[in-house]
Short mmCIF file of C-alpha atoms in Angstrom, two decimals:
data_model
loop_
_atom_site.label_atom_id
_atom_site.label_comp_id
_atom_site.label_asym_id
_atom_site.label_seq_id
_atom_site.Cartn_x
_atom_site.Cartn_y
_atom_site.Cartn_z
CA MET J 1 20.87 213.05 182.63
CA ASN J 2 22.03 210.59 179.95
CA LEU J 3 18.86 211.31 177.96
CA LEU J 4 19.54 215.06 178.07
CA LYS J 5 23.13 214.48 176.99
CA LYS J 6 21.97 212.28 174.10
CA LEU J 7 19.40 214.90 173.03
CA PHE J 8 22.03 217.65 173.21
CA THR J 9 24.43 215.57 171.06
CA GLN J 10 21.72 214.96 168.44
CA LEU J 11 20.86 218.66 168.30
CA ARG J 12 24.49 219.71 168.00
CA CYS J 13 25.45 217.17 165.31
CA ASP J 14 29.22 217.62 165.28
CA LEU J 15 31.02 216.84 162.01
CA GLY J 16 34.31 215.36 160.86
CA ILE J 17 35.46 216.37 157.36
CA ASP J 18 38.03 214.75 155.10
CA LEU J 19 38.76 217.77 152.90
CA GLY J 20 40.48 215.98 150.05
CA THR J 21 41.89 217.19 146.75
CA ALA J 22 39.71 214.78 144.77
CA ASN J 23 36.80 214.04 147.16
CA THR J 24 35.30 215.52 150.31
CA LEU J 25 33.75 213.17 152.86
CA VAL J 26 31.64 214.31 155.80
CA PHE J 27 31.19 212.20 158.94
CA SER J 28 28.22 212.93 161.20
CA GLN J 29 28.52 211.94 164.84
CA ASN J 30 25.00 210.58 164.65
CA ASP J 31 24.94 208.85 161.23
CA GLY J 32 28.51 208.02 160.13
CA VAL J 33 29.74 208.98 156.65
CA ILE J 34 26.81 210.87 155.11
CA ILE J 35 28.47 212.75 152.22
CA GLN J 36 31.07 211.55 149.73
CA GLU J 37 31.30 213.91 146.78
CA PRO J 38 34.02 215.30 144.47
CA SER J 39 35.82 218.47 145.62
CA VAL J 40 34.65 220.40 142.56
CA VAL J 41 32.78 223.69 142.14
CA ALA J 42 31.19 224.87 138.85
CA LEU J 43 31.34 228.65 138.31
CA ASP J 44 29.86 231.08 135.81
CA LYS J 45 32.85 233.33 135.06
CA GLN J 46 30.79 236.17 133.60
CA LYS J 47 28.35 236.44 136.52
CA ASN J 48 30.84 235.21 139.16
CA LEU J 49 28.14 232.80 140.31
CA VAL J 50 28.40 229.29 141.80
CA LEU J 51 26.28 226.95 139.67
CA ALA J 52 26.95 223.56 141.28
CA VAL J 53 29.08 221.77 143.89
CA GLY J 54 30.16 218.16 144.25
CA ASN J 55 28.68 215.41 142.05
CA GLU J 56 26.72 217.82 139.86
CA ALA J 57 29.79 220.00 139.28
CA LYS J 58 32.00 217.01 138.39
CA ARG J 59 29.57 215.98 135.67
CA MET J 60 30.26 219.38 134.08
CA ILE J 61 34.06 218.89 133.80
CA GLY J 62 35.12 219.12 130.18
CA ARG J 63 31.50 219.56 129.06
CA THR J 64 30.72 223.16 129.90
CA PRO J 65 30.15 226.22 127.68
CA GLY J 66 32.89 228.84 127.57
CA ASN J 67 31.53 230.98 130.41
CA VAL J 68 31.24 228.01 132.84
CA ILE J 69 34.35 226.52 134.47
CA ALA J 70 34.66 223.56 136.82
CA VAL J 71 37.19 224.39 139.55
CA ARG J 72 38.98 222.13 142.04
CA PRO J 73 39.73 224.60 144.88
CA LEU J 74 42.24 222.27 146.56
CA ARG J 75 45.57 221.30 145.06
CA ASP J 76 47.97 218.83 146.64
CA GLY J 77 45.73 218.65 149.70
CA VAL J 78 45.81 222.40 150.45
CA ILE J 79 43.61 225.37 149.63
CA ALA J 80 44.41 226.91 146.25
CA ASP J 81 41.35 229.18 146.19
CA PHE J 82 40.11 230.32 149.60
CA ASP J 83 36.73 231.79 148.57
CA ILE J 84 35.69 228.77 146.50
CA THR J 85 36.82 226.37 149.26
CA GLU J 86 34.70 228.32 151.75
CA THR J 87 31.69 228.12 149.39
CA MET J 88 32.24 224.38 148.97
CA LEU J 89 32.55 223.81 152.74
CA LYS J 90 29.38 225.82 153.39
CA TYR J 91 27.52 223.66 150.89
CA PHE J 92 28.68 220.38 152.44
CA ILE J 93 28.12 221.54 156.04
CA LYS J 94 24.61 222.83 155.24
CA LYS J 95 23.81 219.55 153.44
CA ALA J 96 25.10 217.49 156.39
CA LEU J 97 23.29 219.33 159.18
CA PRO J 98 19.64 218.62 160.13
CA LYS J 99 17.30 221.39 158.99
CA ASN J 100 15.92 221.88 162.51
CA ARG J 101 19.32 222.32 164.16
CA TRP J 102 19.89 225.40 166.29
CA LEU J 103 23.40 224.73 167.60
CA LYS J 104 26.50 225.37 165.54
CA PRO J 105 28.62 222.22 165.11
CA ARG J 106 32.12 221.47 166.27
CA ILE J 107 34.08 220.42 163.22
CA ILE J 108 37.35 218.47 162.83
CA VAL J 109 39.02 218.67 159.43
CA GLY J 110 41.71 216.24 158.22
CA VAL J 111 44.70 218.01 156.62
CA PRO J 112 48.04 216.76 155.17
CA SER J 113 50.88 216.51 157.70
CA GLY J 114 53.20 218.65 155.55
CA ILE J 115 51.08 221.82 155.23
CA THR J 116 52.39 225.16 156.48
CA GLY J 117 51.06 227.30 159.31
CA VAL J 118 49.52 229.72 156.79
CA GLU J 119 47.75 226.84 155.05
CA LYS J 120 46.45 225.55 158.40
CA ARG J 121 45.13 229.01 159.23
CA ALA J 122 43.35 229.14 155.85
CA VAL J 123 41.55 225.82 156.50
CA LEU J 124 40.50 226.92 160.01
CA ASP J 125 39.24 230.30 158.73
CA ALA J 126 37.27 228.63 155.93
CA THR J 127 35.71 226.20 158.46
CA TYR J 128 34.69 229.00 160.85
CA HIS J 129 33.27 231.10 157.99
CA ALA J 130 31.33 228.04 156.82
CA GLY J 131 29.45 227.90 160.15
CA ALA J 132 31.52 226.05 162.78
CA LYS J 133 31.30 226.91 166.47
CA GLU J 134 34.68 225.27 167.13
CA ALA J 135 37.14 224.12 164.48
CA TYR J 136 40.06 221.73 164.85
CA LEU J 137 42.52 220.18 162.43
CA ILE J 138 43.88 216.65 162.63
CA GLU J 139 46.73 215.38 160.51
CA GLU J 140 45.45 212.98 157.87
CA PRO J 141 47.80 210.08 158.71
CA MET J 142 46.63 210.17 162.34
CA ALA J 143 42.97 210.31 161.24
CA ALA J 144 43.55 207.49 158.73
CA ALA J 145 45.21 205.34 161.41
CA ILE J 146 42.30 205.93 163.81
CA GLY J 147 39.82 205.16 161.01
CA ALA J 148 41.71 201.97 160.12
CA ALA J 149 41.39 200.87 163.78
CA LEU J 150 45.16 200.79 164.36
CA PRO J 151 46.19 200.80 168.04
CA VAL J 152 47.51 204.39 167.89
CA SER J 153 47.59 204.86 171.69
CA ASP J 154 49.75 201.77 172.32
CA PRO J 155 53.47 202.19 173.18
CA ALA J 156 54.34 200.42 169.92
CA GLY J 157 54.81 201.53 166.32
CA SER J 158 52.09 201.45 163.66
CA MET J 159 52.72 202.54 160.07
CA ILE J 160 50.05 204.05 157.83
CA VAL J 161 50.31 205.03 154.15
CA ASP J 162 47.36 207.20 153.05
CA ILE J 163 47.32 207.67 149.26
CA GLY J 164 44.77 210.32 148.34
CA GLY J 165 44.16 212.48 145.29
CA GLY J 166 46.75 215.20 145.88
CA THR J 167 49.09 213.83 148.56
CA THR J 168 50.47 210.58 149.91
CA GLU J 169 50.87 210.64 153.69
CA VAL J 170 53.32 208.19 155.26
CA ALA J 171 53.57 208.10 159.05
CA VAL J 172 54.75 206.06 162.00
CA ILE J 173 52.48 206.46 165.03
CA SER J 174 53.04 205.53 168.66
CA LEU J 175 51.54 206.57 172.02
CA GLY J 176 48.87 208.71 170.34
CA GLY J 177 51.34 210.85 168.39
CA ILE J 178 53.17 210.92 165.08
CA VAL J 179 56.80 209.86 165.58
CA PHE J 180 57.82 210.59 161.97
CA SER J 181 55.79 211.52 158.92
CA LYS J 182 56.42 212.37 155.30
CA SER J 183 53.94 214.18 153.07
CA ILE J 184 54.54 213.52 149.37
CA ARG J 185 52.68 215.75 146.91
CA VAL J 186 52.34 212.85 144.49
CA ALA J 187 49.24 210.65 144.50
CA GLY J 188 46.13 209.82 142.44
CA ASP J 189 46.14 213.06 140.41
CA GLU J 190 49.71 212.41 139.23
CA MET J 191 48.69 208.90 138.18
CA ASP J 192 45.93 210.44 136.03
CA GLU J 193 48.42 212.89 134.52
CA ALA J 194 50.83 210.05 133.77
CA ILE J 195 48.06 208.25 131.85
CA ILE J 196 47.20 211.43 129.90
CA SER J 197 50.91 211.88 129.02
CA HIS J 198 51.19 208.23 127.94
CA CYS J 199 48.26 208.57 125.52
CA ARG J 200 49.59 211.85 124.16
CA ASP J 201 53.19 210.69 123.71
CA ASN J 202 52.50 207.18 122.38
CA TYR J 203 49.24 207.58 120.45
CA ARG J 204 49.19 211.34 119.68
CA LEU J 205 45.75 211.39 121.28
CA LEU J 206 44.36 213.73 123.89
CA ILE J 207 42.09 212.45 126.68
CA GLY J 208 40.49 214.30 129.61
CA GLU J 209 40.86 213.91 133.39
CA ARG J 210 37.67 211.88 133.75
CA THR J 211 38.74 209.44 131.04
CA ALA J 212 42.21 209.10 132.63
CA GLU J 213 40.62 208.33 136.02
CA GLU J 214 38.38 205.71 134.43
CA ILE J 215 41.41 204.08 132.73
CA LYS J 216 43.26 204.06 136.09
CA MET J 217 40.35 202.35 137.82
CA LYS J 218 39.80 199.73 135.10
CA LEU J 219 43.36 199.05 133.89
CA GLY J 220 45.67 200.52 136.54
CA SER J 221 48.00 198.16 138.38
CA ALA J 222 51.31 198.25 140.22
CA PHE J 223 52.15 194.55 140.06
CA ASP J 224 52.04 192.00 137.24
CA ILE J 225 49.23 189.65 138.28
CA GLY J 226 49.58 187.66 135.05
CA GLU J 227 46.18 188.69 133.71
CA GLU J 228 46.19 190.99 130.67
CA LYS J 229 43.20 193.23 130.05
CA THR J 230 42.33 195.80 127.38
CA LEU J 231 40.07 198.83 127.21
CA ASP J 232 38.78 200.82 124.22
CA VAL J 233 39.21 204.54 124.85
CA ARG J 234 37.95 207.55 122.91
CA GLY J 235 40.10 210.64 122.51
CA ARG J 236 40.96 213.46 120.13
CA ASP J 237 43.64 212.88 117.49
CA LEU J 238 46.25 215.63 117.92
CA VAL J 239 47.21 215.43 114.23
CA SER J 240 43.80 215.47 112.52
CA GLY J 241 41.83 217.01 115.41
CA LEU J 242 39.12 214.36 114.94
CA PRO J 243 37.69 211.95 117.54
CA LYS J 244 39.34 208.55 117.50
CA THR J 245 39.06 205.23 119.36
CA PHE J 246 42.17 203.35 120.47
CA THR J 247 42.93 200.35 122.67
CA LEU J 248 45.02 200.37 125.86
CA THR J 249 46.41 197.38 127.74
CA ARG J 250 46.95 196.82 131.46
CA SER J 251 50.71 196.26 130.98
CA GLU J 252 51.27 199.62 129.25
CA ILE J 253 49.29 201.49 131.92
CA ARG J 254 51.38 199.73 134.58
CA GLU J 255 54.48 201.01 132.79
CA ALA J 256 52.98 204.53 132.60
CA LEU J 257 52.34 204.55 136.39
CA LYS J 258 55.79 203.17 137.26
CA ASP J 259 57.48 206.51 138.03
CA THR J 260 54.64 207.79 140.22
CA ILE J 261 54.58 204.56 142.22
CA ARG J 262 58.37 204.70 142.60
CA ILE J 263 58.12 208.17 144.23
CA ILE J 264 55.54 206.84 146.72
CA LEU J 265 57.77 203.83 147.42
CA ASP J 266 60.78 206.12 148.01
CA GLY J 267 58.70 208.02 150.60
CA ILE J 268 57.89 204.76 152.39
CA ARG J 269 61.58 203.77 152.38
CA THR J 270 62.64 207.20 153.74
CA THR J 271 60.10 206.91 156.57
CA LEU J 272 61.33 203.42 157.45
CA GLU J 273 64.93 204.69 157.48
CA LYS J 274 64.02 207.54 159.89
CA THR J 275 62.01 205.30 162.23
CA PRO J 276 63.65 204.50 165.62
CA PRO J 277 64.90 200.87 165.79
CA GLU J 278 62.44 199.77 168.50
CA LEU J 279 59.49 200.97 166.43
CA SER J 280 60.97 199.41 163.27
CA SER J 281 60.75 196.06 165.02
CA ASP J 282 57.05 196.70 165.78
CA ILE J 283 56.39 197.58 162.13
CA MET J 284 58.07 194.36 161.01
CA ASP J 285 55.63 192.47 163.27
CA ARG J 286 52.49 194.52 162.56
CA GLY J 287 53.13 195.43 158.94
CA ILE J 288 52.16 198.50 156.90
CA THR J 289 48.52 199.58 156.46
CA LEU J 290 47.36 201.25 153.23
CA ALA J 291 44.46 203.72 153.19
CA GLY J 292 42.96 206.22 150.75
CA GLY J 293 41.70 205.72 147.20
CA GLY J 294 45.20 204.91 145.92
CA ALA J 295 45.24 201.80 148.14
CA LEU J 296 42.70 200.28 145.72
CA LEU J 297 45.20 200.32 142.82
CA LEU J 298 45.47 196.68 141.79
CA GLY J 299 48.57 194.96 143.17
CA LEU J 300 49.96 198.02 144.98
CA ASP J 301 50.01 196.16 148.31
CA LYS J 302 51.92 193.24 146.74
CA HIS J 303 54.40 195.61 145.07
CA ILE J 304 55.18 197.47 148.33
CA GLU J 305 55.44 194.15 150.17
CA GLU J 306 57.92 192.81 147.61
CA GLU J 307 60.05 195.98 147.70
CA THR J 308 60.14 196.43 151.51
CA GLN J 309 59.86 192.80 152.65
CA ILE J 310 57.23 193.93 155.16
CA LYS J 311 53.65 192.62 155.28
CA VAL J 312 51.17 195.09 153.73
CA THR J 313 47.42 195.15 154.36
CA ILE J 314 44.67 197.36 152.95
CA ALA J 315 42.47 199.02 155.57
CA PRO J 316 38.74 198.24 155.64
CA ASN J 317 36.91 201.03 153.76
CA PRO J 318 40.17 202.70 152.63
CA LEU J 319 38.29 205.57 150.93
CA GLU J 320 36.52 206.45 154.19
CA CYS J 321 39.40 205.95 156.64
CA VAL J 322 40.24 209.64 157.20
CA ALA J 323 36.56 210.64 157.52
CA ILE J 324 35.87 207.80 159.99
CA GLY J 325 39.02 208.81 161.90
CA THR J 326 37.86 212.42 162.21
CA GLY J 327 34.51 211.11 163.49
CA ARG J 328 36.14 208.92 166.13
CA ALA J 329 38.33 211.87 167.12
CA LEU J 330 35.11 213.83 167.75
CA GLU J 331 34.03 211.18 170.27
CA GLU J 332 37.33 211.51 172.14
CA ILE J 333 37.88 215.21 171.51
CA GLU J 334 38.89 216.03 175.09
CA VAL J 335 41.49 213.24 175.11
CA LEU J 336 42.79 214.02 171.62
CA LYS J 337 43.06 217.81 171.99
CA LYS J 338 46.84 217.39 172.42
CA VAL J 339 47.14 216.12 168.81
CA LEU J 340 44.49 218.42 167.35
CA ILE J 341 45.32 221.83 165.92
CA SER J 342 43.05 224.78 166.77
CA GLU J 343 43.60 228.52 166.78
#
């Protein structure tokens, strides 16, 4: 009987999907995280044809001929273009499933806690059209907390801050449910935009999204660690229109990111203020856990710790937390159906 059950599970190959603004991760019940690619689709405008999805499409950003555009179909964690999102989901689901499969998968998709009912319906419809037998949604902070191995079912408070590409999700979780959550539509993308604005306003130079992301990863910081670093960057001079190389420092990028980080910090403070006193005491003991790509920003944990006076830790595999959480939710789907959203 156990052998038949195991064979049936392998044939079905249920999936958990972290449908992010910047990256999409797919968790297979059999193999863990098997896909981690950018949420980008390259289109030929003239022929209305999809040319590439994921890594291949991202390489085309800013480098395509006039008739080819690279589109990010999700903005601020929600679907901005339904048809392109459906195409992207189909691509990732087909890539994730074994070629010899004959059963449609059950799929759980992580979504921001602040999305509307219409937006939830759009994600479910796109998932069904992409080939799911059953589709469920789980709020990203809950999935991130499960993926970070927080004791979400305990009668005590746990606090998670998931900083993604389009949204920052802050939540307090207890007894398997979200007690209070705040979805802030400010995250990694706004950090990139702040860097682009800094280069334009201070150097009269224009840089692209990919360059801004690279600067963020190499120079970005939220806390003065006492170690200065520089980076030579190429951009286009807005006055002459010619390519030009200039040098950026870690301290000026920290200053450029200051306002974005302050908004995230305000969201954390608001959540702490709305948390019931008993759970606040638990959070003081257990601390705050950071997840998502934004958690990797140098010194962010120290900055939040200094501002809130609460211990802050970064989750293991912060980039994969939501995807791992959706996968673990698949294993306990019958138990977790009360916190999952279906039709």
